[in-house]
């Protein structure tokens, strides 16, 4: 399909392990965003990429979280030394740019044992 | 401190009637507002948006109203249909600093009763 694609859809891992989540945005969308939704909470902004500009990392909760966007397309969100509080649904969105609707993938449900 | 608030966790409406979902915000720098609909185990689906230079935007059965002086927006769905049953999120952006990440409310669960 032509929507935002995220993988894996589910990930279960042990505390202390590193995890890598992938996002493939809509073709032609220059802006890419990562959010997370913890149980019973709204969506929380994590990081924003726009074209070749330096990413806005203002929402990352700790230095264990990092993200890359290669070639202006696919993005990976990496969480190092995972903790139980990292358990959440991680959502990726893309848009044509500022003040344009963001379109979301179905997310990765991350469970830390 | 929540900058976008949806004070009704749930709302029940009879099929065919109007559904009105409300949202309040505190940050006067927000200049773009959106409503999303979410089904379980799926990502949010974009419904409708409004820029702060407007006070109304309409798309089919969905209308969003913005009252900047009250820092309030609402989503009207008319007529309500069973497929409208979902969680609805209000979101805003433009809070200065060039950040474009959306700030979301916690959602309102809309239940359409037959």
Short mmCIF file of C-alpha atoms in Angstrom, two decimals:
data_model
loop_
_atom_site.label_atom_id
_atom_site.label_comp_id
_atom_site.label_asym_id
_atom_site.label_seq_id
_atom_site.Cartn_x
_atom_site.Cartn_y
_atom_site.Cartn_z
CA UNK A 1 0.00 0.00 0.00
CA UNK A 2 0.92 3.67 -0.14
CA UNK A 3 0.72 4.35 3.60
CA UNK A 4 3.35 4.58 6.33
CA UNK A 5 4.82 1.15 7.02
CA UNK A 6 6.31 0.13 10.37
CA UNK A 7 8.13 -3.03 11.40
CA UNK A 8 8.02 -5.13 13.40
CA UNK A 9 4.36 -4.86 14.42
CA UNK A 10 5.17 -6.45 17.78
CA UNK A 11 8.45 -6.81 19.68
CA UNK A 12 9.03 -8.56 22.99
CA UNK A 13 12.48 -8.31 24.52
CA UNK A 14 14.27 -8.64 27.83
CA UNK A 15 15.21 -5.67 29.96
CA UNK A 16 18.68 -4.40 29.09
CA UNK A 17 18.61 -5.44 25.43
CA UNK A 18 18.78 -2.95 22.53
CA UNK A 19 15.89 -2.72 20.07
CA UNK A 20 15.58 -1.16 16.64
CA UNK A 21 12.26 -0.08 15.14
CA UNK A 22 11.81 0.75 11.48
CA UNK A 23 9.60 3.24 9.65
CA UNK A 24 9.07 3.57 5.91
CA UNK A 25 7.25 6.87 5.22
CA UNK A 26 4.88 7.75 2.40
CA UNK A 27 6.84 8.36 -0.79
CA UNK A 28 7.49 12.06 -1.33
CA UNK A 29 6.89 13.06 2.29
CA UNK A 30 9.84 15.12 3.49
CA UNK A 31 8.84 15.24 7.16
CA UNK A 32 8.98 12.19 9.44
CA UNK A 33 7.99 11.95 13.11
CA UNK A 34 8.22 9.40 15.89
CA UNK A 35 5.70 9.26 18.76
CA UNK A 36 4.97 6.80 21.53
CA UNK A 37 1.77 5.94 23.36
CA UNK A 38 2.13 4.43 26.80
CA UNK A 39 -0.78 2.60 28.41
CA UNK A 40 -3.60 5.01 29.26
CA UNK A 41 -1.73 8.01 27.88
CA UNK A 42 -2.01 10.20 24.82
CA UNK A 43 0.56 10.23 22.06
CA UNK A 44 3.91 11.74 23.08
CA UNK A 45 6.18 13.39 20.49
CA UNK A 46 9.73 11.99 20.36
CA UNK A 47 11.67 13.26 17.33
CA UNK A 48 11.14 15.04 14.01
CA UNK A 49 13.10 14.93 10.73
CA UNK A 50 12.60 17.51 7.97
CA UNK A 51 14.53 16.95 4.75
CA UNK A 52 18.27 17.22 5.32
CA UNK A 53 18.00 19.50 8.35
CA UNK A 54 19.24 18.45 11.78
CA UNK A 55 16.48 16.54 13.57
CA UNK A 56 14.43 18.04 16.38
CA UNK A 57 15.21 15.68 19.26
CA UNK A 58 13.41 17.72 21.91
CA UNK A 59 10.97 14.93 22.78
CA UNK A 60 13.43 12.09 23.35
CA UNK A 61 13.04 10.97 27.00
CA UNK A 62 16.67 9.94 27.59
CA UNK A 63 20.01 9.46 25.85
CA UNK A 64 19.17 5.76 25.48
CA UNK A 65 16.89 6.83 22.61
CA UNK A 66 18.26 7.76 19.19
CA UNK A 67 16.96 7.88 15.63
CA UNK A 68 18.36 8.09 12.15
CA UNK A 69 16.85 8.82 8.78
CA UNK A 70 18.93 7.54 5.88
CA UNK A 71 18.67 9.08 2.43
CA UNK A 72 15.73 11.20 3.48
CA UNK A 73 13.42 8.17 3.52
CA UNK A 74 13.51 5.18 5.91
CA UNK A 75 14.01 5.88 9.60
CA UNK A 76 15.08 3.70 12.49
CA UNK A 77 14.43 4.40 16.17
CA UNK A 78 16.91 2.70 18.49
CA UNK A 79 16.44 2.17 22.20
CA UNK A 80 19.53 1.01 24.06
CA UNK A 81 19.52 -0.88 27.37
CA UNK A 82 15.74 -1.10 27.40
CA UNK A 83 13.82 -0.57 30.64
CA UNK A 84 10.31 -1.74 31.54
CA UNK A 85 9.01 1.84 31.32
CA UNK A 86 9.95 1.80 27.61
CA UNK A 87 7.01 -0.56 27.00
CA UNK A 88 4.62 1.32 24.71
CA UNK A 89 3.31 1.54 21.17
CA UNK A 90 5.81 3.43 19.01
CA UNK A 91 4.17 5.27 16.11
CA UNK A 92 5.74 6.83 13.06
CA UNK A 93 4.11 9.52 10.92
CA UNK A 94 5.05 11.40 7.79
CA UNK A 95 3.79 14.56 6.10
CA UNK A 96 4.47 16.84 3.14
CA UNK A 97 5.77 19.49 5.52
CA UNK A 98 4.85 21.97 8.19
CA UNK A 99 1.16 22.55 8.81
CA UNK A 100 0.27 19.57 6.69
CA UNK A 101 -1.60 16.54 8.06
CA UNK A 102 0.59 13.83 9.50
CA UNK A 103 -0.27 10.31 8.40
CA UNK A 104 0.48 7.48 10.81
CA UNK A 105 1.58 3.88 10.53
CA UNK A 106 0.00 1.18 12.68
CA UNK A 107 2.87 1.26 15.16
CA UNK A 108 5.20 -1.20 16.86
CA UNK A 109 3.99 -2.59 20.17
CA UNK A 110 7.10 -2.93 22.32
CA UNK A 111 6.99 -5.06 25.47
CA UNK A 112 9.97 -5.17 27.85
CA UNK A 113 9.99 -8.18 30.15
CA UNK B 1 1.13 20.22 32.45
CA UNK B 2 -1.22 19.21 29.65
CA UNK B 3 -1.30 21.76 26.83
CA UNK B 4 -4.13 20.00 24.98
CA UNK B 5 -7.04 18.72 27.02
CA UNK B 6 -9.99 16.52 26.14
CA UNK B 7 -12.05 16.55 29.30
CA UNK B 8 -14.56 13.87 28.30
CA UNK B 9 -12.97 10.39 28.34
CA UNK B 10 -16.10 8.97 26.71
CA UNK B 11 -19.25 10.07 24.90
CA UNK B 12 -22.31 8.05 23.92
CA UNK B 13 -24.53 9.27 21.05
CA UNK B 14 -27.50 7.73 19.30
CA UNK B 15 -27.09 6.79 15.64
CA UNK B 16 -28.28 9.60 13.35
CA UNK B 17 -27.77 12.34 15.95
CA UNK B 18 -24.96 14.88 16.13
CA UNK B 19 -21.73 13.99 17.97
CA UNK B 20 -19.82 16.93 19.45
CA UNK B 21 -16.29 16.34 20.71
CA UNK B 22 -14.52 19.12 22.59
CA UNK B 23 -10.89 20.12 23.05
CA UNK B 24 -9.21 22.94 24.98
CA UNK B 25 -5.64 24.16 24.69
CA UNK B 26 -3.46 26.43 26.77
CA UNK B 27 -0.57 27.42 24.48
CA UNK B 28 -1.45 30.51 22.42
CA UNK B 29 1.43 29.72 20.02
CA UNK B 30 -0.45 26.77 18.54
CA UNK B 31 -1.50 27.67 14.99
CA UNK B 32 -2.61 24.38 13.43
CA UNK B 33 -5.13 21.93 14.85
CA UNK B 34 -6.13 18.44 13.77
CA UNK B 35 -8.56 15.69 14.70
CA UNK B 36 -7.64 12.01 14.41
CA UNK B 37 -9.73 8.87 14.77
CA UNK B 38 -8.22 5.68 16.15
CA UNK B 39 -9.39 2.09 16.16
CA UNK B 40 -7.74 -0.49 18.46
CA UNK B 41 -4.42 -1.88 17.18
CA UNK B 42 -4.30 0.68 14.34
CA UNK B 43 -2.52 3.99 13.96
CA UNK B 44 -4.47 7.26 14.16
CA UNK B 45 -6.29 8.22 10.96
CA UNK B 46 -6.37 11.88 9.98
CA UNK B 47 -9.89 13.32 9.81
CA UNK B 48 -9.81 17.08 9.45
CA UNK B 49 -7.62 20.06 10.27
CA UNK B 50 -7.93 23.81 10.73
CA UNK B 51 -5.46 26.67 10.61
CA UNK B 52 -5.64 29.41 13.23
CA UNK B 53 -6.58 31.93 10.52
CA UNK B 54 -9.94 30.19 10.13
CA UNK B 55 -12.79 29.52 12.53
CA UNK B 56 -14.51 26.69 10.66
CA UNK B 57 -13.59 23.89 8.29
CA UNK B 58 -16.00 21.36 6.86
CA UNK B 59 -15.46 18.03 5.12
CA UNK B 60 -18.54 15.92 4.50
CA UNK B 61 -20.07 14.87 7.81
CA UNK B 62 -17.19 16.39 9.78
CA UNK B 63 -16.90 20.05 10.80
CA UNK B 64 -14.24 21.55 13.04
CA UNK B 65 -14.84 24.85 14.83
CA UNK B 66 -12.06 26.95 16.34
CA UNK B 67 -12.60 29.66 18.97
CA UNK B 68 -9.19 31.26 19.44
CA UNK B 69 -10.25 33.67 22.18
CA UNK B 70 -11.53 30.75 24.26
CA UNK B 71 -8.68 28.43 23.14
CA UNK B 72 -11.31 25.86 22.30
CA UNK B 73 -12.06 23.67 19.33
CA UNK B 74 -14.77 21.15 18.64
CA UNK B 75 -15.49 18.41 16.14
CA UNK B 76 -19.06 17.91 14.96
CA UNK B 77 -20.09 14.68 13.27
CA UNK B 78 -23.52 14.66 11.70
CA UNK B 79 -25.27 12.35 11.22
CA UNK B 80 -23.40 9.91 13.50
CA UNK B 81 -22.96 6.40 12.13
CA UNK B 82 -22.00 3.09 13.83
CA UNK B 83 -18.60 3.14 12.08
CA UNK B 84 -17.81 6.39 13.86
CA UNK B 85 -17.35 4.49 17.12
CA UNK B 86 -13.65 4.97 17.92
CA UNK B 87 -11.28 7.05 20.05
CA UNK B 88 -10.91 10.63 18.78
CA UNK B 89 -7.75 12.62 19.44
CA UNK B 90 -7.36 16.37 19.21
CA UNK B 91 -3.84 17.58 18.30
CA UNK B 92 -2.07 20.91 17.87
CA UNK B 93 1.23 22.20 16.52
CA UNK B 94 3.19 25.41 16.08
CA UNK B 95 4.24 26.08 19.65
CA UNK B 96 7.29 28.06 18.66
CA UNK B 97 10.94 27.08 18.24
CA UNK B 98 10.31 25.56 14.82
CA UNK B 99 9.10 22.32 16.38
CA UNK B 100 6.49 20.62 14.30
CA UNK B 101 5.68 17.66 16.50
CA UNK B 102 2.04 17.38 17.41
CA UNK B 103 0.81 17.76 20.98
CA UNK B 104 -2.10 15.39 21.56
CA UNK B 105 -4.96 15.25 24.00
CA UNK B 106 -5.67 11.97 25.77
CA UNK B 107 -8.64 11.16 23.56
CA UNK B 108 -12.41 10.77 23.80
CA UNK B 109 -14.00 7.37 23.24
CA UNK B 110 -17.09 7.92 21.07
CA UNK B 111 -19.74 5.21 21.20
CA UNK B 112 -22.54 5.34 18.65
CA UNK B 113 -25.60 3.48 19.87
CA UNK B 114 -28.04 1.92 17.36
#
